[in-house]
GROMACS .gro file of C-alpha atoms in nm:
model
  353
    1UNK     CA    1  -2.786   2.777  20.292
    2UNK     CA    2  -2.534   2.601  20.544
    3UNK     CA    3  -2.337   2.881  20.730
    4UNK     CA    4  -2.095   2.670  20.900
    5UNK     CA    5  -1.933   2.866  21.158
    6UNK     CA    6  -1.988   3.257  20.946
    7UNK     CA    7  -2.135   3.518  21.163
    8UNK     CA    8  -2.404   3.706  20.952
    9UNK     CA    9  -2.446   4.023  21.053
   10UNK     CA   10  -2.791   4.240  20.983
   11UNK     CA   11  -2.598   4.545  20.852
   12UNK     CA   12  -2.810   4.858  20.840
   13UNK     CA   13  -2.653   5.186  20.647
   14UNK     CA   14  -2.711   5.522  20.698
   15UNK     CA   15  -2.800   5.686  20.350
   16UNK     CA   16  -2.531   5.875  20.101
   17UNK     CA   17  -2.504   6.183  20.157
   18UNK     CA   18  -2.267   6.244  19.844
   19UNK     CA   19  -2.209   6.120  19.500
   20UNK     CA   20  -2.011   5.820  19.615
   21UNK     CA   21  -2.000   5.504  19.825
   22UNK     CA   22  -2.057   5.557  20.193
   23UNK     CA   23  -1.835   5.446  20.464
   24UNK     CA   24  -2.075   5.215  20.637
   25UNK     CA   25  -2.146   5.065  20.296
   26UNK     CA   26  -1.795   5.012  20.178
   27UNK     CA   27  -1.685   4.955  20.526
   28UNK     CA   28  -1.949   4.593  20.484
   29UNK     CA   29  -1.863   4.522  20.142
   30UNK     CA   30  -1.532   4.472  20.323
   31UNK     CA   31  -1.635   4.240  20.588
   32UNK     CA   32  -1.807   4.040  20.340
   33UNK     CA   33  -1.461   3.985  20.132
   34UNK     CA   34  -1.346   3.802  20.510
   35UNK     CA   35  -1.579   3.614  20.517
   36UNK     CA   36  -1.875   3.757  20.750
   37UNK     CA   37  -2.197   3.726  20.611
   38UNK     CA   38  -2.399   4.049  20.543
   39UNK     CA   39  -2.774   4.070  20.550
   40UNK     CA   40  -2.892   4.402  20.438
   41UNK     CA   41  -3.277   4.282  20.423
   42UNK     CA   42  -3.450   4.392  20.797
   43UNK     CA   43  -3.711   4.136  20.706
   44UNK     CA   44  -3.432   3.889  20.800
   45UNK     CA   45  -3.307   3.973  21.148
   46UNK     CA   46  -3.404   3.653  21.349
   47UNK     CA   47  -3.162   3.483  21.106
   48UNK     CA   48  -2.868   3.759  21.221
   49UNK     CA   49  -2.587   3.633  21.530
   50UNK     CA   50  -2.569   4.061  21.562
   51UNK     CA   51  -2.720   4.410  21.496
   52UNK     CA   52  -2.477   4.651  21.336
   53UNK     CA   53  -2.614   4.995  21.342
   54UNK     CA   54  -2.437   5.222  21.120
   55UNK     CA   55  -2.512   5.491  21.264
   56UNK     CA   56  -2.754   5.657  21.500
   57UNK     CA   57  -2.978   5.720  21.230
   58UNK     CA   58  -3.041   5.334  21.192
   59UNK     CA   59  -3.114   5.253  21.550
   60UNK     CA   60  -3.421   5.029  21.558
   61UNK     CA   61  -3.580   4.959  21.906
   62UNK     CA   62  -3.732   4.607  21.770
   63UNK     CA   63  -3.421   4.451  21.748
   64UNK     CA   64  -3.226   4.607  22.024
   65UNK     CA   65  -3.250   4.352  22.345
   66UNK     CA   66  -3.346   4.062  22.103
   67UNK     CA   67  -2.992   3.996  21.970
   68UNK     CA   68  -2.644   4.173  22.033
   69UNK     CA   69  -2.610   4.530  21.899
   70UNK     CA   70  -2.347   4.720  21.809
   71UNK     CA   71  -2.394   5.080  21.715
   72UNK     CA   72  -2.122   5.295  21.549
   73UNK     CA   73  -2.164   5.633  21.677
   74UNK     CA   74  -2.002   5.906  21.417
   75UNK     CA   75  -2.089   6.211  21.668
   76UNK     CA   76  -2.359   6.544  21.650
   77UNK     CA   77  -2.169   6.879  21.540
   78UNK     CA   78  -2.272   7.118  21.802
   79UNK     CA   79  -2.515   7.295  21.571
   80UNK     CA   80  -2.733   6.970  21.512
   81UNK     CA   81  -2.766   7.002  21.878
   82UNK     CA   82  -2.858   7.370  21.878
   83UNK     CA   83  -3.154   7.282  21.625
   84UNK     CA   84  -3.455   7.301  21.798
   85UNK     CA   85  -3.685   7.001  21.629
   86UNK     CA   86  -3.370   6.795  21.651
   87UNK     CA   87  -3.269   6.887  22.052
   88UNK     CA   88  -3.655   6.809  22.165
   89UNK     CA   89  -3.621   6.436  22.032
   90UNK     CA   90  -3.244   6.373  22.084
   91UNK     CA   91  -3.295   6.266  22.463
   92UNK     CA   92  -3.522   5.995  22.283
   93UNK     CA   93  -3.196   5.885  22.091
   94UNK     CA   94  -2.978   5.895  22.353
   95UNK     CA   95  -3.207   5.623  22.555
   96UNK     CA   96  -3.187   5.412  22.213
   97UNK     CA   97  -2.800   5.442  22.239
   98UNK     CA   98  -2.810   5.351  22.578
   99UNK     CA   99  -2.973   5.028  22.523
  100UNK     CA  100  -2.698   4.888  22.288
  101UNK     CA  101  -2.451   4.600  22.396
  102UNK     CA  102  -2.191   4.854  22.273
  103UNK     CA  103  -2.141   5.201  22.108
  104UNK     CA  104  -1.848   5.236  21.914
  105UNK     CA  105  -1.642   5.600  21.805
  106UNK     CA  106  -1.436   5.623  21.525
  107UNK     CA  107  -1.212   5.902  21.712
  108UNK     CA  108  -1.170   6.032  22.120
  109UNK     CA  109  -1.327   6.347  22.040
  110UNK     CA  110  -1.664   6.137  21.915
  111UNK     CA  111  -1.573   5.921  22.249
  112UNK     CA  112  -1.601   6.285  22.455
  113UNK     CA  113  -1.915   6.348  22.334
  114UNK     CA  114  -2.031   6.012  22.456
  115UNK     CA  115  -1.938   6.071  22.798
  116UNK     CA  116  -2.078   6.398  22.790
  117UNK     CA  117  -2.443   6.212  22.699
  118UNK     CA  118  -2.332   5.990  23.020
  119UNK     CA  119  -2.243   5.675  22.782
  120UNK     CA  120  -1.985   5.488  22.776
  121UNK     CA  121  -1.778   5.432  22.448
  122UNK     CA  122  -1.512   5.220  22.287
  123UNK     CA  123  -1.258   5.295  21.985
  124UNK     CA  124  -1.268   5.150  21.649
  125UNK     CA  125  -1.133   5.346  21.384
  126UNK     CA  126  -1.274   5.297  21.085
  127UNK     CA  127  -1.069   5.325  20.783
  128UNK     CA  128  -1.021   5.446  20.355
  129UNK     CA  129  -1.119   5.265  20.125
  130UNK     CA  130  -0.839   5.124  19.912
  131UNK     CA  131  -1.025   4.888  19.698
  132UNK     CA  132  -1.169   5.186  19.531
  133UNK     CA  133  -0.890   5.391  19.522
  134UNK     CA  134  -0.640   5.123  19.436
  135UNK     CA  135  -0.871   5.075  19.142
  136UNK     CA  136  -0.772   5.405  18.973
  137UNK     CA  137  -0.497   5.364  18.788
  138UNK     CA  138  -0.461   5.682  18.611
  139UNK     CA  139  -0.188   5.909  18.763
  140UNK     CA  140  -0.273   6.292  18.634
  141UNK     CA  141  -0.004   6.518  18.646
  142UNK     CA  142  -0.005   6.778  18.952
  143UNK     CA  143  -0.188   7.105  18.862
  144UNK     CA  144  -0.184   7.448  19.070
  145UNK     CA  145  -0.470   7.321  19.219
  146UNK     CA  146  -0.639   7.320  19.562
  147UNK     CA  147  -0.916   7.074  19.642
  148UNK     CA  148  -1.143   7.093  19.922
  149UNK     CA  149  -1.397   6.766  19.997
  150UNK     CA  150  -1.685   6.771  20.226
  151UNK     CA  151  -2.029   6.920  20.309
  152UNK     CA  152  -2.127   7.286  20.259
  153UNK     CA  153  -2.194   7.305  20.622
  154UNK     CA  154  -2.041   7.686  20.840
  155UNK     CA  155  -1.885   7.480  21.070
  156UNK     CA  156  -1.685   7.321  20.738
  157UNK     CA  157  -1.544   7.655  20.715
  158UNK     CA  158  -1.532   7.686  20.318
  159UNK     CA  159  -1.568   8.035  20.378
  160UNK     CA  160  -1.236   8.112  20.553
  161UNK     CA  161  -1.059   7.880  20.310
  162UNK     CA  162  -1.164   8.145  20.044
  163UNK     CA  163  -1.042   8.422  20.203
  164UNK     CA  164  -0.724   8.255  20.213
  165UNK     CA  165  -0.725   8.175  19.852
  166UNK     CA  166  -0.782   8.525  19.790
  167UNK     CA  167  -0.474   8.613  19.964
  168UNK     CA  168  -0.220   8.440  19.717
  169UNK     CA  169  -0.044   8.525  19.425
  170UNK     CA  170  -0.071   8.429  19.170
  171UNK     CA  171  -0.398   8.258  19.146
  172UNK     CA  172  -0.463   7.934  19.211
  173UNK     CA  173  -0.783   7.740  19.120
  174UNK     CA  174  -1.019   7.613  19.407
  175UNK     CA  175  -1.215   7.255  19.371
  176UNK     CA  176  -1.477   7.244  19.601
  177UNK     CA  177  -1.633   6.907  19.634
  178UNK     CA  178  -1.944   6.833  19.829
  179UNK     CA  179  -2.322   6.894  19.872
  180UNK     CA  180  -2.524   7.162  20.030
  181UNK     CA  181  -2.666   7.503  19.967
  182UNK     CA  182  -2.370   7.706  19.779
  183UNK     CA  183  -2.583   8.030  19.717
  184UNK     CA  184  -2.341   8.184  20.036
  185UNK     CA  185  -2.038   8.075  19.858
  186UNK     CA  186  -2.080   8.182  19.510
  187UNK     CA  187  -2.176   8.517  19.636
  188UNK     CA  188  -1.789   8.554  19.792
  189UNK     CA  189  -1.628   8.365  19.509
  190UNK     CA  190  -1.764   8.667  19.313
  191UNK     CA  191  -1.684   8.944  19.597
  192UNK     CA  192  -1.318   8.775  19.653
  193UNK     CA  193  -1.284   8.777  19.264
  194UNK     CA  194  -1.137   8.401  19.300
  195UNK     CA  195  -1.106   8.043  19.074
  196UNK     CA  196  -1.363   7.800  19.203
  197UNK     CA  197  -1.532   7.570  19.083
  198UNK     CA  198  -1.821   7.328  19.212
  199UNK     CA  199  -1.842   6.996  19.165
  200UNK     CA  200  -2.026   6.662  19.281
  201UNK     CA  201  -1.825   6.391  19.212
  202UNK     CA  202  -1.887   6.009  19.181
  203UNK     CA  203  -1.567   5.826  19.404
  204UNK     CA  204  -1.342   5.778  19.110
  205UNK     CA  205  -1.369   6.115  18.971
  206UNK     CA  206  -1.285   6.200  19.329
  207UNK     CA  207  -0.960   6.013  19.339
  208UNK     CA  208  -0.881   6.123  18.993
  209UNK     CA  209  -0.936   6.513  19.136
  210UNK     CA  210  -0.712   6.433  19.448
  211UNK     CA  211  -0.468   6.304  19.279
  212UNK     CA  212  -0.374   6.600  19.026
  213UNK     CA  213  -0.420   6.886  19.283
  214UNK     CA  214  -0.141   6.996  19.482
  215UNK     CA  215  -0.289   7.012  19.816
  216UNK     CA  216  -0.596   6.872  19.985
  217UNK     CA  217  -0.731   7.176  20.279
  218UNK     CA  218  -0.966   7.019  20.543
  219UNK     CA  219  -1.055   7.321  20.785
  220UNK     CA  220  -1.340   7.181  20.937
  221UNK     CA  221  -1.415   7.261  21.319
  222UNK     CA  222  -1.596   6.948  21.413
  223UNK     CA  223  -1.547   6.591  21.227
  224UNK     CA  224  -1.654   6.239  21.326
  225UNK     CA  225  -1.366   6.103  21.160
  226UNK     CA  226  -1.224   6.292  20.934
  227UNK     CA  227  -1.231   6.076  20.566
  228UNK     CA  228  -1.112   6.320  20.311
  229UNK     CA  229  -0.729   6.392  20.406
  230UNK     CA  230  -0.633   6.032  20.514
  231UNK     CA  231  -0.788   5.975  20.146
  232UNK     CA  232  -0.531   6.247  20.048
  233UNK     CA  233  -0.269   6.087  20.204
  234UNK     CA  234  -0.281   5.744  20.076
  235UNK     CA  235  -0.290   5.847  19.746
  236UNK     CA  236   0.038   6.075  19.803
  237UNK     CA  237  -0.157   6.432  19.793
  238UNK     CA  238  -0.033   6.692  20.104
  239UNK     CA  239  -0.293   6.736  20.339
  240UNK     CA  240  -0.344   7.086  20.504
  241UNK     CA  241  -0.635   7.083  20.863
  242UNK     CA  242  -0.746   7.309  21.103
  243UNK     CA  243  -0.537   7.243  21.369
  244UNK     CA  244  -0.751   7.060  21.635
  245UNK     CA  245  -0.750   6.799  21.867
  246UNK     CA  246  -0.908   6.560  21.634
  247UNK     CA  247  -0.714   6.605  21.333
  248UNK     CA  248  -0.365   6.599  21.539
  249UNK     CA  249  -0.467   6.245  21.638
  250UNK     CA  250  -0.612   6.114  21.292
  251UNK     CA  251  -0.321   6.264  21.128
  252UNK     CA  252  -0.054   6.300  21.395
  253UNK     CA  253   0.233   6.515  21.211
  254UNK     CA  254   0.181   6.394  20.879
  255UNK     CA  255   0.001   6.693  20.780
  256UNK     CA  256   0.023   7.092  20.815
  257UNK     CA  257  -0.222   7.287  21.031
  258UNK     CA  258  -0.325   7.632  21.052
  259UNK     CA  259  -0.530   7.815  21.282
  260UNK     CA  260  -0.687   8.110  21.099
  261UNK     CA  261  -0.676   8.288  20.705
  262UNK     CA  262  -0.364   8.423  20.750
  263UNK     CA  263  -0.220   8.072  20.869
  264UNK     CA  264  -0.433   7.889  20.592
  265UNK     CA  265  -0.262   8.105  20.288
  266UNK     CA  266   0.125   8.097  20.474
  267UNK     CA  267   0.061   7.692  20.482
  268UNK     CA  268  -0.012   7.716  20.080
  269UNK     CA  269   0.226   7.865  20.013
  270UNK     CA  270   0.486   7.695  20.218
  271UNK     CA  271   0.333   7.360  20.010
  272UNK     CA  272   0.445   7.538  19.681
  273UNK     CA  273   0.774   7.640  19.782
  274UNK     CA  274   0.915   7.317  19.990
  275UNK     CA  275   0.801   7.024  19.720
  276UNK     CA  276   1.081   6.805  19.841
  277UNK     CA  277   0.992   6.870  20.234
  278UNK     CA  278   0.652   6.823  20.188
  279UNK     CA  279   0.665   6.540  19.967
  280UNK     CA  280   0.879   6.359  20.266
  281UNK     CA  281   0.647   6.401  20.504
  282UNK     CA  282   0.327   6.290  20.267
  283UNK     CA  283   0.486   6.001  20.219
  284UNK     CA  284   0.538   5.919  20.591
  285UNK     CA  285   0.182   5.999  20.595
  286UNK     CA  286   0.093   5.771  20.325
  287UNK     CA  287   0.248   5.438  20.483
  288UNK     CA  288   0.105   5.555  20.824
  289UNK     CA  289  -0.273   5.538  20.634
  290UNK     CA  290  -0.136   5.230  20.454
  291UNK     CA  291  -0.035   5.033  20.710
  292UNK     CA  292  -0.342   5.125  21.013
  293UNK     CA  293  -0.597   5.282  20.867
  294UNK     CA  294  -0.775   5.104  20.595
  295UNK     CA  295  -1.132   4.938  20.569
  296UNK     CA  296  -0.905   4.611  20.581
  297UNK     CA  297  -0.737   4.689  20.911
  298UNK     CA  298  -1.084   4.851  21.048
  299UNK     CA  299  -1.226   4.483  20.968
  300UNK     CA  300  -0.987   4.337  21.187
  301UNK     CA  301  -1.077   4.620  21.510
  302UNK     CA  302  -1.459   4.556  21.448
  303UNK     CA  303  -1.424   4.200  21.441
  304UNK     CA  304  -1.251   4.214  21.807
  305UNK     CA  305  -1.551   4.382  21.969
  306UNK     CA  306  -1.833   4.178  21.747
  307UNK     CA  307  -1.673   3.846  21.903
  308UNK     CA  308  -1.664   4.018  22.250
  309UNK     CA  309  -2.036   4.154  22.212
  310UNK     CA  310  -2.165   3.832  22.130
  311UNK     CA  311  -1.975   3.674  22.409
  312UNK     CA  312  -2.141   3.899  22.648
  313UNK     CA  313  -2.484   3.875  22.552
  314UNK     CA  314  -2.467   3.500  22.545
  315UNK     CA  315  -2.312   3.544  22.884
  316UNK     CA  316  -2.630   3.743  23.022
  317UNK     CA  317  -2.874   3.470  22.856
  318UNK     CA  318  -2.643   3.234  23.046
  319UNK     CA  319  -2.738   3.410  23.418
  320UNK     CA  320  -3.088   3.438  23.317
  321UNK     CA  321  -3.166   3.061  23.211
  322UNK     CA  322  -2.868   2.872  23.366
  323UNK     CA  323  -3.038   2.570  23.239
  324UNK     CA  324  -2.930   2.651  22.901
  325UNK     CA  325  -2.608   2.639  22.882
  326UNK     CA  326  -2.518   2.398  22.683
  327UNK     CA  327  -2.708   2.511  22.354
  328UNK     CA  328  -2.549   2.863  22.469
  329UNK     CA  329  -2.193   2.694  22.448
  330UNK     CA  330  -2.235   2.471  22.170
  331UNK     CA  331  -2.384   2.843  21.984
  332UNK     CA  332  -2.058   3.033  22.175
  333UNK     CA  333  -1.849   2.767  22.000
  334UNK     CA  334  -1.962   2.748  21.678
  335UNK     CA  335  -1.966   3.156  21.631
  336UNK     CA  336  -1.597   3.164  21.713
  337UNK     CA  337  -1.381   3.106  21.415
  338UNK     CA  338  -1.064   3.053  21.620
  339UNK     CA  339  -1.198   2.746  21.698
  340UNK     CA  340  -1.368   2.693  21.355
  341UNK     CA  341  -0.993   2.692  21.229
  342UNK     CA  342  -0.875   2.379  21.090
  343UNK     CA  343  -0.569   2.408  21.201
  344UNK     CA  344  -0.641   2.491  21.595
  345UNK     CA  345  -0.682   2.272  21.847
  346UNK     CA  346  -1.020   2.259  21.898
  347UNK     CA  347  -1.094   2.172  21.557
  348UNK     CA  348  -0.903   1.840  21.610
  349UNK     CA  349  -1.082   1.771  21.954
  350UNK     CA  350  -1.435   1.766  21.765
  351UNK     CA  351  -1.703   1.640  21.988
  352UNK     CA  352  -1.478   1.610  22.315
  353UNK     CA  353  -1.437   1.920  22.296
   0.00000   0.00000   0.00000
């Protein structure tokens, strides 16, 4: 096949966790629609301008030193750290990490955690995916419902959102999406004598569910990014978070934040009784995610440090074999699509260039 000028990219995925598409997945099937070119197939690497590692889990030593490597770093909750298999091997990891031409975080508290390992990070917000929810069309009336979205992890604190459902009157039903062990969970929904119900759904049942509830209610402690209520807000549902550093950046004052139960149920009920406030300020929140933060725009941010990654490495094959420097420019050239643009300067200057 003639690639022209088209980067392609050896794009390795972490797996699903959930009944859905993954970020890193949708995040290439993205890239792809610009243009990039997307190998998937390992067996293909030598035939790959750069390395995108999805995550940490995808880091593979063979390939890291033999062509630029980007890694996108999502962050370790404190309790993967705290496990002992896990801690014995992560010092292992973090020498992997180190060895990449760059580490990317999706957020400054994922870029803290970097310098805490002693490596050095850069930003690139990643972003929703608004192919997939663009592609529901169906607009379900609002329900007294409450939707929560993520992993049945402690730290996710499910727990202390239940409490705070338990607080309110009257009644309001609880969707809890995600996977993990919910044997803890259905033991309180049954003490707290409360509305839930569990559910696994595929990504446009999920935008269907967002949609019709009244409020989304992330109070997570830790998050690499932070998906689920920038989901919210793009498709016009009020978001409710924990109120930490992390989720006052992602979602600046877009959404409502609590601190404890108490704080949790007031915020609820506040939702309920100030529709026209709180449909404002959702919809400031919704042309904030609109306009920044989709995979679209996250395209754009990744594509800034791939051409500066590749410009480096060529760079340090430059100061090792000086006496290559012209295939290295003529390969420098013919990566960048600024000057693979018809209409730039370059383009016209051809050979003399």
């Amino acid at each position: 096949m003639n690639r022209g000028n088209k980067l392609k990219l050896l794009w390795l995925e972490p797996k699903v966790l959930f009944n859905g598409k993954g970020i890193a997945t949708a995040w290439g099937e993205e890239m792809a629609k610009k243009g990039w070119l997307i190998e998937r197939d390992e067996a293909k690497w030598e035939d790959c301008d750069l390395v995108f590692f999805g995550s940490d889990s995808q880091l593979r030593p063979q390939f890291i030193g033999k062509k630029p490597a980007i890694l996108y770093f999502w962050g370790w909750p404190p309790m993967r750290l705290l496990d002992k298999e896990y801690h014995q091997s992560y010092g292992t990891k973090i020498q992997l990490m180190a060895q990449c031409d760059r580490i990317l975080a999706p957020s400054i508290c994922v870029l803290d955690q970097l310098a805490d390992f002693g490596l050095p990070g850069q930003l690139c917000q990643a972003g929703v995916d608004s192919a997939t929810l663009d592609s529901v069309a169906e607009t379900p009336a609002k329900k007294p419902q409450v939707i929560f979205i993520s992993r049945l992890e402690p730290y996710k604190n499910l727990d202390a959102l239940m409490y705070a459902m338990s607080m309110l009157r009257p009644k309001l039903d609880l969707l809890v999406c995600g996977l993990g062990d919910r044997s803890p969970y259905v033991e309180l929904v049954k003490k707290l004598d409360i509305p839930v119900t569990f559910a696994e759904p595929d990504d446009r049942e999920k935008v269907i569910e967002i949609k019709r509830s009244a409020v989304l209610i992330h109070p997570s402690m830790y998050e690499g990014f932070g998906l689920p209520p920038l989901e919210a807000l793009y498709l016009g549902t009020p978001v409710i978070a924990l109120d930490t550093p992390h989720m006052r950046w992602v979602l600046k004052d877009y959404a409502y934040y609590s601190n404890n139960v108490d704080e949790i149920a007031q915020a609820i009920a506040f939702i309920f009784e100030n529709p026209q406030e709180v449909a404002e300020r959702t919809l400031l929140g919704q042309k904030m995610v609109k306009n920044s933060l989709t995979l679209s725009h996250a395209c754009d941010r990744l594509w800034a440090h791939i051409h500066q990654v590749i410009k480096e490495f060529l760079a340090k094959e430059l100061r090792r074999s000086p006496q290559k420097w012209a295939e290295i420019y003529d390969e420098e050239h013919k990566r960048n699509w600024a000057y693979g643009n018809p209409q730039s300067p370059e383009w016209a200057a051809g050979p003399m260039r």
